[in-house]
mmCIF file of C-alpha atoms in Angstrom:
data_model
loop_
_atom_site.group_PDB
_atom_site.id
_atom_site.type_symbol
_atom_site.label_atom_id
_atom_site.label_comp_id
_atom_site.label_asym_id
_atom_site.label_seq_id
_atom_site.Cartn_x
_atom_site.Cartn_y
_atom_site.Cartn_z
ATOM 1 C CA LYS Q 1 -62.806 74.645 -29.907
ATOM 2 C CA ARG Q 2 -59.173 73.789 -29.347
ATOM 3 C CA GLN Q 3 -59.127 70.098 -28.399
ATOM 4 C CA ASP Q 4 -62.093 67.438 -27.689
ATOM 5 C CA GLN Q 5 -61.414 67.861 -23.966
ATOM 6 C CA GLN Q 6 -60.488 71.830 -23.845
ATOM 7 C CA SER Q 7 -62.828 74.565 -25.163
ATOM 8 C CA LEU Q 8 -63.256 78.447 -25.127
ATOM 9 C CA GLN Q 9 -66.631 79.380 -26.409
ATOM 10 C CA LEU Q 10 -68.043 83.067 -26.713
ATOM 11 C CA ALA Q 11 -71.646 83.848 -27.454
ATOM 12 C CA GLY Q 12 -73.505 87.437 -27.819
ATOM 13 C CA THR Q 13 -72.889 90.792 -29.637
ATOM 14 C CA VAL Q 14 -70.236 93.213 -30.626
ATOM 15 C CA ASN Q 15 -71.203 96.693 -31.932
ATOM 16 C CA TYR Q 16 -68.525 98.806 -33.613
ATOM 17 C CA GLY Q 17 -68.509 102.085 -35.682
ATOM 18 C CA ASP Q 18 -68.038 105.549 -33.976
ATOM 19 C CA SER Q 19 -68.288 103.596 -30.639
ATOM 20 C CA LEU Q 20 -67.549 99.927 -29.314
ATOM 21 C CA ALA Q 21 -70.086 97.933 -27.235
ATOM 22 C CA TRP Q 22 -70.292 94.263 -26.475
ATOM 23 C CA ASP Q 23 -72.342 91.701 -24.472
ATOM 24 C CA LEU Q 24 -70.621 88.525 -24.344
ATOM 25 C CA GLY Q 25 -70.902 85.146 -22.534
ATOM 26 C CA VAL Q 26 -67.606 83.045 -21.865
ATOM 27 C CA ASP Q 27 -67.743 79.438 -21.254
ATOM 28 C CA LEU Q 28 -64.448 77.626 -20.503
ATOM 29 C CA HIS Q 29 -63.791 73.572 -20.248
ATOM 30 C CA GLU Q 30 -60.549 72.816 -19.225
ATOM 31 C CA PHE Q 31 -59.083 75.605 -20.868
ATOM 32 C CA GLU Q 32 -55.310 75.924 -20.941
ATOM 33 C CA LEU Q 33 -53.891 79.306 -20.048
ATOM 34 C CA PRO Q 34 -51.263 80.460 -22.699
ATOM 35 C CA PRO Q 35 -47.470 79.555 -21.883
ATOM 36 C CA GLN Q 36 -46.743 83.513 -22.195
ATOM 37 C CA LEU Q 37 -48.528 83.772 -18.812
ATOM 38 C CA ASP Q 38 -45.855 81.353 -17.234
ATOM 39 C CA PRO Q 39 -45.573 81.282 -14.046
ATOM 40 C CA LEU Q 40 -49.383 81.051 -14.388
ATOM 41 C CA ALA Q 41 -49.813 77.824 -16.389
ATOM 42 C CA GLY Q 42 -52.751 75.621 -15.598
ATOM 43 C CA GLN Q 43 -56.452 75.047 -16.660
ATOM 44 C CA LEU Q 44 -59.565 76.767 -15.799
ATOM 45 C CA THR Q 45 -63.302 75.906 -16.231
ATOM 46 C CA GLY Q 46 -66.391 77.902 -15.543
ATOM 47 C CA SER Q 47 -68.309 80.722 -17.123
ATOM 48 C CA LEU Q 48 -68.619 84.712 -16.949
ATOM 49 C CA GLN Q 49 -70.293 87.383 -18.678
ATOM 50 C CA SER Q 50 -68.879 90.374 -20.125
ATOM 51 C CA ARG Q 51 -70.442 93.884 -20.911
ATOM 52 C CA GLY Q 52 -69.045 97.067 -21.653
ATOM 53 C CA ARG Q 53 -68.792 100.163 -24.203
ATOM 54 C CA PHE Q 54 -65.982 102.880 -25.270
ATOM 55 C CA ASP Q 55 -67.157 105.810 -26.642
ATOM 56 C CA GLY Q 56 -64.294 108.601 -26.538
ATOM 57 C CA ASP Q 57 -63.498 109.734 -23.217
ATOM 58 C CA SER Q 58 -66.463 107.573 -21.744
ATOM 59 C CA TRP Q 59 -66.148 104.013 -20.969
ATOM 60 C CA ALA Q 60 -67.600 101.429 -18.882
ATOM 61 C CA PHE Q 61 -66.789 97.897 -17.996
ATOM 62 C CA GLU Q 62 -68.695 94.882 -16.167
ATOM 63 C CA LEU Q 63 -67.778 91.733 -15.393
ATOM 64 C CA SER Q 64 -70.563 89.730 -13.979
ATOM 65 C CA GLN Q 65 -71.644 86.038 -13.308
ATOM 66 C CA LEU Q 66 -68.031 85.108 -12.889
ATOM 67 C CA ALA Q 67 -67.826 81.572 -11.879
ATOM 68 C CA VAL Q 68 -64.425 80.040 -12.456
ATOM 69 C CA GLN Q 69 -62.334 77.382 -10.838
ATOM 70 C CA GLY Q 70 -59.291 75.285 -11.883
ATOM 71 C CA THR Q 71 -55.538 74.738 -11.113
ATOM 72 C CA VAL Q 72 -52.803 77.556 -11.793
ATOM 73 C CA ALA Q 73 -49.220 76.895 -10.764
ATOM 74 C CA GLU Q 74 -49.934 73.266 -9.443
ATOM 75 C CA LEU Q 75 -52.198 75.412 -6.878
ATOM 76 C CA PRO Q 76 -56.083 75.451 -6.725
ATOM 77 C CA ALA Q 77 -57.776 78.633 -8.241
ATOM 78 C CA THR Q 78 -61.054 80.287 -8.034
ATOM 79 C CA LEU Q 79 -62.616 83.419 -9.543
ATOM 80 C CA ALA Q 80 -65.938 84.836 -8.352
ATOM 81 C CA GLY Q 81 -67.897 87.714 -8.286
ATOM 82 C CA VAL Q 82 -68.916 90.721 -9.914
ATOM 83 C CA LEU Q 83 -66.520 94.028 -11.348
ATOM 84 C CA TYR Q 84 -67.878 97.321 -12.497
ATOM 85 C CA LEU Q 85 -65.540 99.906 -13.580
ATOM 86 C CA ASN Q 86 -66.305 103.310 -15.609
ATOM 87 C CA GLN Q 87 -64.174 106.255 -16.769
ATOM 88 C CA ASP Q 88 -64.772 107.882 -13.097
ATOM 89 C CA LEU Q 89 -62.768 104.918 -11.766
ATOM 90 C CA ASP Q 90 -66.266 104.126 -10.043
ATOM 91 C CA LEU Q 91 -66.165 100.587 -8.254
ATOM 92 C CA ALA Q 92 -69.942 100.650 -6.624
ATOM 93 C CA GLY Q 93 -71.392 97.274 -6.580
ATOM 94 C CA THR Q 94 -68.048 95.321 -7.054
ATOM 95 C CA GLU Q 95 -67.725 92.242 -5.125
ATOM 96 C CA LEU Q 96 -64.691 90.285 -6.471
ATOM 97 C CA ASP Q 97 -62.749 87.317 -5.089
ATOM 98 C CA VAL Q 98 -59.956 86.032 -6.997
ATOM 99 C CA GLN Q 99 -57.466 83.124 -5.489
ATOM 100 C CA MET Q 100 -54.648 82.340 -7.924
ATOM 101 C CA ASN Q 101 -51.176 80.987 -7.687
ATOM 102 C CA GLY Q 102 -50.827 81.411 -3.583
ATOM 103 C CA ALA Q 103 -52.372 84.778 -3.733
ATOM 104 C CA ARG Q 104 -55.643 86.479 -3.185
ATOM 105 C CA LEU Q 105 -57.431 89.618 -4.308
ATOM 106 C CA ARG Q 106 -60.745 90.821 -2.792
ATOM 107 C CA ILE Q 107 -62.466 93.759 -3.902
ATOM 108 C CA GLN Q 108 -65.673 94.365 -1.604
ATOM 109 C CA GLN Q 109 -67.903 97.480 -0.354
ATOM 110 C CA LEU Q 110 -67.216 98.525 3.281
ATOM 111 C CA PRO Q 111 -70.018 97.971 5.570
ATOM 112 C CA VAL Q 112 -71.893 101.291 6.596
ATOM 113 C CA VAL Q 113 -69.569 103.903 4.592
ATOM 114 C CA GLY Q 114 -70.117 101.669 1.569
ATOM 115 C CA LEU Q 115 -67.078 102.346 0.119
ATOM 116 C CA PRO Q 116 -64.943 99.965 -2.335
ATOM 117 C CA GLN Q 117 -61.842 98.519 -0.663
ATOM 118 C CA ALA Q 118 -59.125 96.227 -2.290
ATOM 119 C CA GLU Q 119 -57.037 93.706 -0.508
ATOM 120 C CA LEU Q 120 -54.246 91.899 -2.062
ATOM 121 C CA ILE Q 121 -52.126 89.288 -0.029
ATOM 122 C CA VAL Q 122 -49.162 87.478 -1.497
ATOM 123 C CA GLY Q 123 -47.962 84.915 0.715
ATOM 124 C CA ASP Q 124 -44.817 84.127 -1.453
ATOM 125 C CA LEU Q 125 -43.355 86.483 -3.984
ATOM 126 C CA GLY Q 126 -41.216 83.707 -5.348
ATOM 127 C CA ARG Q 127 -44.447 82.539 -7.141
ATOM 128 C CA TRP Q 128 -44.799 85.665 -8.986
ATOM 129 C CA LEU Q 129 -41.077 86.870 -9.422
ATOM 130 C CA HIS Q 130 -38.232 84.801 -10.528
ATOM 131 C CA ALA Q 131 -35.618 84.017 -7.570
ATOM 132 C CA ALA Q 132 -37.464 86.096 -5.222
ATOM 133 C CA SER Q 133 -38.913 85.385 -1.759
ATOM 134 C CA GLY Q 134 -41.038 87.104 0.960
ATOM 135 C CA ASP Q 135 -44.651 88.090 1.439
ATOM 136 C CA LEU Q 136 -46.648 91.134 0.428
ATOM 137 C CA GLN Q 137 -49.790 92.520 1.888
ATOM 138 C CA ALA Q 138 -51.750 95.896 0.639
ATOM 139 C CA VAL Q 139 -55.132 97.613 1.267
ATOM 140 C CA MET Q 140 -56.533 100.209 -0.857
ATOM 141 C CA THR Q 141 -59.602 102.204 -0.167
ATOM 142 C CA TRP Q 142 -61.281 104.964 -2.368
ATOM 143 C CA ASP Q 143 -63.858 107.596 -1.775
ATOM 144 C CA ARG Q 144 -64.763 108.438 -5.434
ATOM 145 C CA GLU Q 145 -67.099 111.359 -4.347
ATOM 146 C CA ARG Q 146 -64.474 113.245 -2.329
ATOM 147 C CA GLY Q 147 -61.705 111.839 -4.926
ATOM 148 C CA LEU Q 148 -59.583 110.347 -2.063
ATOM 149 C CA VAL Q 149 -57.399 107.127 -2.109
ATOM 150 C CA THR Q 150 -55.661 105.405 0.966
ATOM 151 C CA ILE Q 151 -53.176 102.724 0.631
ATOM 152 C CA GLN Q 152 -51.604 100.767 3.601
ATOM 153 C CA GLY Q 153 -49.105 97.918 2.628
ATOM 154 C CA SER Q 154 -46.148 95.887 4.204
ATOM 155 C CA SER Q 155 -43.825 93.245 3.175
ATOM 156 C CA GLY Q 156 -41.330 90.940 5.083
ATOM 157 C CA GLY Q 157 -37.991 89.022 4.230
ATOM 158 C CA ALA Q 158 -37.989 90.164 0.640
ATOM 159 C CA ARG Q 159 -35.433 89.211 -1.710
ATOM 160 C CA TRP Q 160 -35.094 89.828 -5.423
ATOM 161 C CA GLN Q 161 -32.086 90.852 -7.647
ATOM 162 C CA GLY Q 162 -29.590 90.912 -5.055
ATOM 163 C CA LEU Q 163 -31.722 93.320 -2.583
ATOM 164 C CA GLN Q 164 -32.678 92.087 0.787
ATOM 165 C CA LEU Q 165 -35.214 93.990 2.834
ATOM 166 C CA GLY Q 166 -35.934 92.768 6.465
ATOM 167 C CA SER Q 167 -39.332 94.505 6.421
ATOM 168 C CA LEU Q 168 -41.121 97.226 4.458
ATOM 169 C CA SER Q 169 -44.158 99.293 5.118
ATOM 170 C CA LEU Q 170 -46.212 101.655 2.947
ATOM 171 C CA ASN Q 171 -48.886 104.363 4.215
ATOM 172 C CA GLY Q 172 -50.386 106.976 1.418
ATOM 173 C CA ARG Q 173 -53.275 108.894 1.045
ATOM 174 C CA GLY Q 174 -53.883 111.223 -2.091
ATOM 175 C CA SER Q 175 -56.241 113.033 -4.347
ATOM 176 C CA LEU Q 176 -56.750 113.895 -7.732
ATOM 177 C CA ASP Q 177 -57.706 117.262 -6.727
ATOM 178 C CA PRO Q 178 -54.631 119.578 -7.107
ATOM 179 C CA GLN Q 179 -55.682 121.654 -3.775
ATOM 180 C CA LEU Q 180 -55.855 118.575 -1.440
ATOM 181 C CA PRO Q 181 -52.880 117.095 0.303
ATOM 182 C CA VAL Q 182 -51.149 114.101 -0.469
ATOM 183 C CA SER Q 183 -48.894 112.167 1.791
ATOM 184 C CA LEU Q 184 -46.851 109.019 1.215
ATOM 185 C CA VAL Q 185 -44.360 107.298 3.414
ATOM 186 C CA VAL Q 186 -42.520 104.268 2.630
ATOM 187 C CA SER Q 187 -40.068 102.944 5.548
ATOM 188 C CA GLY Q 188 -37.730 99.967 5.096
ATOM 189 C CA GLN Q 189 -35.489 98.369 7.832
ATOM 190 C CA THR Q 190 -32.361 95.940 7.442
ATOM 191 C CA ILE Q 191 -31.706 96.383 3.997
ATOM 192 C CA GLN Q 192 -28.907 94.921 2.126
ATOM 193 C CA TRP Q 193 -27.546 95.265 -1.652
ATOM 194 C CA ALA Q 194 -24.147 94.003 -2.766
ATOM 195 C CA ASP Q 195 -21.803 94.659 0.009
ATOM 196 C CA ILE Q 196 -23.920 97.662 1.467
ATOM 197 C CA ASN Q 197 -25.706 97.602 4.459
ATOM 198 C CA LEU Q 198 -28.603 99.850 5.459
ATOM 199 C CA GLN Q 199 -30.200 100.056 8.805
ATOM 200 C CA THR Q 200 -33.171 102.141 7.943
ATOM 201 C CA VAL Q 201 -34.495 103.840 4.405
ATOM 202 C CA THR Q 202 -37.466 106.311 4.733
ATOM 203 C CA LEU Q 203 -39.068 107.998 1.833
ATOM 204 C CA GLU Q 204 -41.781 110.617 2.528
ATOM 205 C CA LEU Q 205 -43.677 112.706 -0.146
ATOM 206 C CA ARG Q 206 -46.011 115.631 1.245
ATOM 207 C CA GLY Q 207 -47.923 118.440 -0.129
ATOM 208 C CA THR Q 208 -50.248 118.675 -2.961
ATOM 209 C CA LEU Q 209 -50.046 118.050 -6.672
ATOM 210 C CA GLU Q 210 -49.220 121.559 -7.198
ATOM 211 C CA GLN Q 211 -46.725 122.062 -4.581
ATOM 212 C CA HIS Q 212 -44.863 119.149 -3.076
ATOM 213 C CA ARG Q 213 -41.732 117.793 -1.310
ATOM 214 C CA LEU Q 214 -39.994 114.530 -1.432
ATOM 215 C CA HIS Q 215 -37.614 113.540 1.532
ATOM 216 C CA LEU Q 216 -35.130 110.541 1.284
ATOM 217 C CA ASP Q 217 -33.368 109.526 4.447
ATOM 218 C CA LEU Q 218 -30.711 106.755 4.654
ATOM 219 C CA LYS Q 219 -28.990 105.560 7.611
ATOM 220 C CA GLY Q 220 -26.110 102.833 7.464
ATOM 221 C CA ASP Q 221 -23.104 102.081 5.309
ATOM 222 C CA VAL Q 222 -24.489 105.112 3.213
ATOM 223 C CA ALA Q 223 -26.065 108.089 5.183
ATOM 224 C CA SER Q 224 -27.655 111.143 3.667
ATOM 225 C CA ALA Q 225 -30.653 113.158 4.032
ATOM 226 C CA MET Q 226 -32.005 114.400 0.554
ATOM 227 C CA THR Q 227 -34.892 117.119 -0.095
ATOM 228 C CA LEU Q 228 -36.401 117.709 -3.326
ATOM 229 C CA ASP Q 229 -38.922 120.370 -3.751
ATOM 230 C CA GLY Q 230 -41.226 120.492 -6.405
ATOM 231 C CA SER Q 231 -44.085 122.182 -8.270
ATOM 232 C CA LEU Q 232 -46.640 121.297 -11.219
ATOM 233 C CA ILE Q 233 -47.678 124.786 -12.846
ATOM 234 C CA GLU Q 234 -49.469 124.858 -16.271
ATOM 235 C CA GLY Q 235 -48.661 121.051 -17.058
ATOM 236 C CA LYS Q 236 -44.939 121.757 -16.477
ATOM 237 C CA TRP Q 237 -42.829 120.035 -13.145
ATOM 238 C CA ARG Q 238 -39.813 121.989 -12.001
ATOM 239 C CA GLY Q 239 -37.962 121.120 -8.973
ATOM 240 C CA GLN Q 240 -35.065 121.992 -6.764
ATOM 241 C CA LEU Q 241 -32.631 119.614 -5.216
ATOM 242 C CA GLN Q 242 -31.706 120.994 -1.614
ATOM 243 C CA PRO Q 243 -27.926 121.200 -0.422
ATOM 244 C CA MET Q 244 -27.010 117.869 1.128
ATOM 245 C CA THR Q 245 -24.043 115.510 2.489
ATOM 246 C CA VAL Q 246 -23.418 111.897 1.577
ATOM 247 C CA SER Q 247 -21.155 109.856 3.641
ATOM 248 C CA SER Q 248 -20.117 106.314 2.504
ATOM 249 C CA PRO Q 249 -17.420 103.656 2.809
ATOM 250 C CA VAL Q 250 -15.293 105.422 -0.031
ATOM 251 C CA GLY Q 251 -15.701 108.746 1.653
ATOM 252 C CA GLY Q 252 -18.217 111.830 1.833
ATOM 253 C CA ALA Q 253 -19.183 114.520 -0.719
ATOM 254 C CA SER Q 254 -21.449 117.854 -0.130
ATOM 255 C CA LEU Q 255 -23.649 119.256 -2.423
ATOM 256 C CA GLU Q 256 -23.370 122.888 -1.394
ATOM 257 C CA LYS Q 257 -25.727 124.817 -3.621
ATOM 258 C CA ALA Q 258 -29.197 123.827 -4.561
ATOM 259 C CA VAL Q 259 -29.830 122.249 -8.034
ATOM 260 C CA ALA Q 260 -32.555 123.141 -10.434
ATOM 261 C CA VAL Q 261 -34.532 120.009 -12.087
ATOM 262 C CA GLU Q 262 -37.189 119.787 -14.801
ATOM 263 C CA TYR Q 263 -39.145 117.515 -16.516
ATOM 264 C CA LEU Q 264 -38.945 117.996 -20.243
ATOM 265 C CA GLU Q 265 -42.373 116.610 -21.471
ATOM 266 C CA ASP Q 266 -41.678 117.048 -25.257
ATOM 267 C CA GLU Q 267 -38.501 114.947 -24.832
ATOM 268 C CA GLY Q 268 -39.688 112.634 -22.213
ATOM 269 C CA LEU Q 269 -36.694 113.300 -20.044
ATOM 270 C CA LEU Q 270 -35.629 115.064 -16.806
ATOM 271 C CA SER Q 271 -32.798 117.804 -17.172
ATOM 272 C CA VAL Q 272 -30.700 118.338 -14.011
ATOM 273 C CA ALA Q 273 -28.537 121.586 -14.157
ATOM 274 C CA GLY Q 274 -24.967 121.872 -13.913
ATOM 275 C CA HIS Q 275 -23.683 121.225 -10.256
ATOM 276 C CA CYS Q 276 -20.738 120.268 -8.068
ATOM 277 C CA TRP Q 277 -20.045 117.838 -5.228
ATOM 278 C CA VAL Q 278 -17.180 118.678 -2.957
ATOM 279 C CA GLY Q 279 -15.716 115.525 -1.668
ATOM 280 C CA THR Q 280 -13.854 115.195 1.783
ATOM 281 C CA ARG Q 281 -10.691 114.167 0.428
ATOM 282 C CA HIS Q 282 -10.287 117.230 -1.388
ATOM 283 C CA THR Q 283 -11.818 115.902 -4.663
ATOM 284 C CA ASP Q 284 -14.568 117.956 -6.485
ATOM 285 C CA LEU Q 285 -17.289 115.822 -8.790
ATOM 286 C CA CYS Q 286 -19.003 118.212 -11.290
ATOM 287 C CA VAL Q 287 -21.939 117.184 -13.399
ATOM 288 C CA ASP Q 288 -21.705 119.716 -16.336
ATOM 289 C CA ARG Q 289 -24.672 118.062 -17.899
ATOM 290 C CA LEU Q 290 -27.533 115.353 -17.169
ATOM 291 C CA ARG Q 291 -30.384 114.507 -19.177
ATOM 292 C CA LEU Q 292 -32.110 111.213 -17.931
ATOM 293 C CA GLY Q 293 -34.608 109.420 -19.925
ATOM 294 C CA GLU Q 294 -34.874 106.730 -22.205
ATOM 295 C CA SER Q 295 -32.712 108.691 -24.346
ATOM 296 C CA GLY Q 296 -30.069 110.926 -22.929
ATOM 297 C CA GLU Q 297 -26.756 112.039 -21.863
ATOM 298 C CA LEU Q 298 -24.172 112.318 -19.078
ATOM 299 C CA SER Q 299 -20.946 114.826 -18.659
ATOM 300 C CA VAL Q 300 -18.867 114.275 -15.396
ATOM 301 C CA THR Q 301 -15.619 116.004 -14.435
ATOM 302 C CA LEU Q 302 -13.536 114.771 -11.654
ATOM 303 C CA GLU Q 303 -10.431 116.790 -10.126
ATOM 304 C CA GLY Q 304 -8.562 116.253 -6.777
ATOM 305 C CA ASP Q 305 -6.254 113.918 -4.822
ATOM 306 C CA LEU Q 306 -5.637 110.492 -6.257
ATOM 307 C CA ALA Q 307 -5.978 109.410 -2.726
ATOM 308 C CA ALA Q 308 -9.878 109.123 -3.225
ATOM 309 C CA LEU Q 309 -9.213 106.452 -5.643
ATOM 310 C CA SER Q 310 -7.599 104.176 -3.082
ATOM 311 C CA ALA Q 311 -11.074 103.105 -1.534
ATOM 312 C CA LEU Q 312 -12.198 102.047 -4.975
ATOM 313 C CA LEU Q 313 -8.736 99.891 -5.538
ATOM 314 C CA PRO Q 314 -7.854 96.378 -4.347
ATOM 315 C CA GLU Q 315 -6.358 96.139 -1.181
ATOM 316 C CA GLN Q 316 -2.788 95.795 -2.085
ATOM 317 C CA TYR Q 317 -2.806 99.264 -4.110
ATOM 318 C CA ARG Q 318 -2.263 102.774 -2.955
ATOM 319 C CA ALA Q 319 -2.710 105.773 -4.977
ATOM 320 C CA ASP Q 320 -1.407 109.406 -4.155
ATOM 321 C CA GLY Q 321 -1.123 112.706 -6.057
ATOM 322 C CA HIS Q 322 -3.252 114.982 -8.183
ATOM 323 C CA SER Q 323 -5.695 113.978 -10.764
ATOM 324 C CA ALA Q 324 -8.180 115.061 -13.525
ATOM 325 C CA GLY Q 325 -10.750 113.336 -15.314
ATOM 326 C CA LEU Q 326 -13.444 113.475 -17.584
ATOM 327 C CA VAL Q 327 -16.634 110.710 -18.442
ATOM 328 C CA SER Q 328 -19.163 111.201 -21.062
ATOM 329 C CA ALA Q 329 -21.905 109.083 -22.168
ATOM 330 C CA ARG Q 330 -24.933 109.246 -24.548
ATOM 331 C CA TRP Q 331 -27.913 106.902 -25.056
ATOM 332 C CA VAL Q 332 -30.872 106.278 -27.421
ATOM 333 C CA ASP Q 333 -33.674 104.172 -26.565
ATOM 334 C CA LEU Q 334 -31.729 102.886 -23.512
ATOM 335 C CA GLU Q 335 -28.837 101.480 -25.661
ATOM 336 C CA LEU Q 336 -25.462 102.785 -25.209
ATOM 337 C CA GLN Q 337 -24.243 105.011 -28.298
ATOM 338 C CA GLU Q 338 -21.078 106.621 -26.758
ATOM 339 C CA LEU Q 339 -18.892 106.378 -23.842
ATOM 340 C CA THR Q 340 -15.597 108.246 -23.061
ATOM 341 C CA ALA Q 341 -13.366 108.521 -20.201
ATOM 342 C CA GLN Q 342 -10.316 110.104 -19.611
ATOM 343 C CA LEU Q 343 -7.807 110.399 -16.542
ATOM 344 C CA ASP Q 344 -4.777 112.644 -16.286
ATOM 345 C CA ILE Q 345 -2.168 112.348 -13.799
ATOM 346 C CA ALA Q 346 -0.277 115.541 -13.367
ATOM 347 C CA GLU Q 347 1.927 114.102 -10.552
ATOM 348 C CA GLY Q 348 1.528 111.223 -8.590
ATOM 349 C CA VAL Q 349 1.701 107.536 -8.002
ATOM 350 C CA ILE Q 350 -0.229 104.128 -7.953
ATOM 351 C CA GLU Q 351 1.530 101.472 -6.015
ATOM 352 C CA LYS Q 352 1.135 97.932 -5.417
ATOM 353 C CA ALA Q 353 2.373 96.132 -2.535
ATOM 354 C CA LEU Q 354 4.365 92.828 -3.294
ATOM 355 C CA ILE Q 355 4.104 91.503 0.406
#
């Protein structure tokens, strides 16, 4: 017991040793959710029964006789139904309905076909993410026998961390069988971030677990079409970024040769082979070394016309001439350890207009 008017009571058995198993009944009375769950502050009253076991790679979890209600984030909250889940991700028999903080999650068995389906509806993302807005709907259906999962989702008027989305849609179908096809299409319209406006963004993933292709298409202030071919063979992922062009308010650039990419599992990072981008303003940017992860490093050289920098300078400044630069960085556990930058101007000028 926590207080006279608030309680959390457990009754049942727990067996542990080579494996873990439990059968517990839980009773709540005006139980206050811990402040660490903010923004889900509130009180709950009700009961549930929990059973489960863990034995190596084999496990099962059951939540039954769930009947809890109360107030969360100053809105009514209810939790009802039963949940079954095991190591095969088998949800057969699950009938769960959770309504909390203006959102609803339902897991049910579809009639006739009998496949489990989960539906999530969030009326206001701002109730779950600080300084956010917009709505979210998603539906997922899975067929354990065939190893297939399908998902559909959409969002409208979403805003978060300076990013604004007019609309967003998601359609996917996948499988854990490396021989079966996988497809995922994410499409966004009327997107704004900082001073960049995009009419459309489309991300497509197609293929199988062993051989696949990722394609990104951008239209707007920044326009480009990027294609990454990948393969997963004997647990090792390798990819190849295909030649592409990028146009933006500060100029354009072309990648004229394919670039090898590899995921180094032992180091937990993505290694990108050296490559160069040829700018439309006679400026070349070469990535000599790029290793991306919680720890990694970057080395970039820049050589060409100083005029390419004019678009990055304040309006009253103008740059002209030839320059060469070097930027290198190294970080460990997402903390920057080293950053160096050098710019050499063989001949040129940077001017500021007085009037």
